[in-house]
Amino acid sequence: MTSLVNIATLAFAISIGFSVSAFAQTPQCPADTAGDGDEFFKKSISYVVPTADERHEVEDFISRYAWLMDNRNAGGVRALFAPGSTYLLCQTGVSYEDGFAQDDEIEKKLRNWFTDLGDKRARRLFSNILIRKNTANQTYEALISSVVFTQGLSKNGEAPAVDYMASLYATIVRDSFGDPLKFGSLIVLTDQNGITIKAR
């Protein structure tokens, strides 16, 4: 019986191994601290342009992330991250002191950051979404420009204000059963002014 359990455990580990290995290492803040994507554009035989259907699927996944963040749904955002996945917040190549989270820490940190918003509403705009497919491990990598606005909900009619601009570097994988898409890692590289209200 023990042998059967060991075999089953090994088979399961093998079935998820390729996707886990795509993001098992702790991510680092991007070397291109200006967020210009130089590393992303480097040529490699491992990377190909995704098909139209693949691009649509990835963009829909990214849009779901934005809506969940805007509506402060920490549990929903956490569900978009695969087991063992990581979130890293950087500014000009340096990690924020509290900007790294893994697994269930992601939801906890999000709840804290959403609390910091108080009565502010956050809205994020994503643009310039570049997507490439890594044929070596069948994952996707996306580079996204982001602008996040905040606006008070009080009666004084506060105008929306830019909280921060950032480049997002995402590794996107499939779960062990092949569907749906999940974040393997997400790195948010803010501009030099950093984040004012943590509307992450």
PDB file of N, CA, C and O in Angstrom, residues 87 97-101 104-114:
ATOM      1  N   TYR A  87       4.493  37.218  -5.793  1.00  0.00           N
ATOM      2  CA  TYR A  87       4.200  38.601  -6.156  1.00  0.00           C
ATOM      3  C   TYR A  87       5.365  39.443  -5.647  1.00  0.00           C
ATOM      4  O   TYR A  87       5.800  39.282  -4.501  1.00  0.00           O
ATOM      5  N   GLU A  97      10.055  46.957   0.990  1.00  0.00           N
ATOM      6  CA  GLU A  97      10.284  46.158   2.197  1.00  0.00           C
ATOM      7  C   GLU A  97       9.177  45.125   2.398  1.00  0.00           C
ATOM      8  O   GLU A  97       9.426  43.995   2.798  1.00  0.00           O
ATOM      9  N   ASP A  98       7.930  45.530   2.129  1.00  0.00           N
ATOM     10  CA  ASP A  98       6.819  44.606   2.324  1.00  0.00           C
ATOM     11  C   ASP A  98       6.242  44.166   0.983  1.00  0.00           C
ATOM     12  O   ASP A  98       5.095  43.749   0.895  1.00  0.00           O
ATOM     13  N   GLY A  99       7.040  44.234  -0.064  1.00  0.00           N
ATOM     14  CA  GLY A  99       6.526  44.010  -1.408  1.00  0.00           C
ATOM     15  C   GLY A  99       6.665  42.612  -1.954  1.00  0.00           C
ATOM     16  O   GLY A  99       6.423  42.394  -3.135  1.00  0.00           O
ATOM     17  N   PHE A 100       7.064  41.643  -1.133  1.00  0.00           N
ATOM     18  CA  PHE A 100       7.169  40.270  -1.623  1.00  0.00           C
ATOM     19  C   PHE A 100       6.143  39.400  -0.905  1.00  0.00           C
ATOM     20  O   PHE A 100       5.988  39.480   0.320  1.00  0.00           O
ATOM     21  N   ALA A 101       5.438  38.588  -1.666  1.00  0.00           N
ATOM     22  CA  ALA A 101       4.457  37.678  -1.072  1.00  0.00           C
ATOM     23  C   ALA A 101       4.404  36.395  -1.881  1.00  0.00           C
ATOM     24  O   ALA A 101       4.649  36.395  -3.086  1.00  0.00           O
ATOM     25  N   ASP A 104      -0.448  32.006   0.140  1.00  0.00           N
ATOM     26  CA  ASP A 104      -1.533  32.664   0.860  1.00  0.00           C
ATOM     27  C   ASP A 104      -1.148  34.039   1.406  1.00  0.00           C
ATOM     28  O   ASP A 104      -2.021  34.824   1.793  1.00  0.00           O
ATOM     29  N   GLU A 105       0.158  34.330   1.467  1.00  0.00           N
ATOM     30  CA  GLU A 105       0.582  35.665   1.891  1.00  0.00           C
ATOM     31  C   GLU A 105       0.064  36.728   0.932  1.00  0.00           C
ATOM     32  O   GLU A 105      -0.122  37.879   1.312  1.00  0.00           O
ATOM     33  N   ILE A 106      -0.153  36.350  -0.321  1.00  0.00           N
ATOM     34  CA  ILE A 106      -0.613  37.302  -1.325  1.00  0.00           C
ATOM     35  C   ILE A 106      -1.960  37.886  -0.916  1.00  0.00           C
ATOM     36  O   ILE A 106      -2.159  39.099  -0.919  1.00  0.00           O
ATOM     37  N   GLU A 107      -2.887  37.034  -0.530  1.00  0.00           N
ATOM     38  CA  GLU A 107      -4.209  37.514  -0.130  1.00  0.00           C
ATOM     39  C   GLU A 107      -4.120  38.383   1.123  1.00  0.00           C
ATOM     40  O   GLU A 107      -4.777  39.427   1.216  1.00  0.00           O
ATOM     41  N   LYS A 108      -3.322  37.973   2.089  1.00  0.00           N
ATOM     42  CA  LYS A 108      -3.189  38.741   3.332  1.00  0.00           C
ATOM     43  C   LYS A 108      -2.649  40.140   3.057  1.00  0.00           C
ATOM     44  O   LYS A 108      -3.168  41.131   3.574  1.00  0.00           O
ATOM     45  N   LYS A 109      -1.597  40.215   2.228  1.00  0.00           N
ATOM     46  CA  LYS A 109      -1.023  41.520   1.929  1.00  0.00           C
ATOM     47  C   LYS A 109      -2.001  42.380   1.142  1.00  0.00           C
ATOM     48  O   LYS A 109      -2.114  43.588   1.379  1.00  0.00           O
ATOM     49  N   LEU A 110      -2.724  41.766   0.197  1.00  0.00           N
ATOM     50  CA  LEU A 110      -3.701  42.531  -0.566  1.00  0.00           C
ATOM     51  C   LEU A 110      -4.758  43.141   0.345  1.00  0.00           C
ATOM     52  O   LEU A 110      -5.142  44.306   0.181  1.00  0.00           O
ATOM     53  N   ARG A 111      -5.247  42.368   1.308  1.00  0.00           N
ATOM     54  CA  ARG A 111      -6.264  42.892   2.233  1.00  0.00           C
ATOM     55  C   ARG A 111      -5.715  44.093   3.010  1.00  0.00           C
ATOM     56  O   ARG A 111      -6.422  45.085   3.225  1.00  0.00           O
ATOM     57  N   ASN A 112      -4.456  44.003   3.435  1.00  0.00           N
ATOM     58  CA  ASN A 112      -3.838  45.123   4.150  1.00  0.00           C
ATOM     59  C   ASN A 112      -3.715  46.349   3.251  1.00  0.00           C
ATOM     60  O   ASN A 112      -3.998  47.480   3.667  1.00  0.00           O
ATOM     61  N   TRP A 113      -3.286  46.119   1.997  1.00  0.00           N
ATOM     62  CA  TRP A 113      -3.119  47.237   1.073  1.00  0.00           C
ATOM     63  C   TRP A 113      -4.456  47.861   0.714  1.00  0.00           C
ATOM     64  O   TRP A 113      -4.568  49.082   0.607  1.00  0.00           O
ATOM     65  N   PHE A 114      -5.489  47.047   0.562  1.00  0.00           N
ATOM     66  CA  PHE A 114      -6.805  47.591   0.253  1.00  0.00           C
ATOM     67  C   PHE A 114      -7.329  48.420   1.430  1.00  0.00           C
ATOM     68  O   PHE A 114      -8.003  49.434   1.239  1.00  0.00           O
TER      69      PHE A 114
END
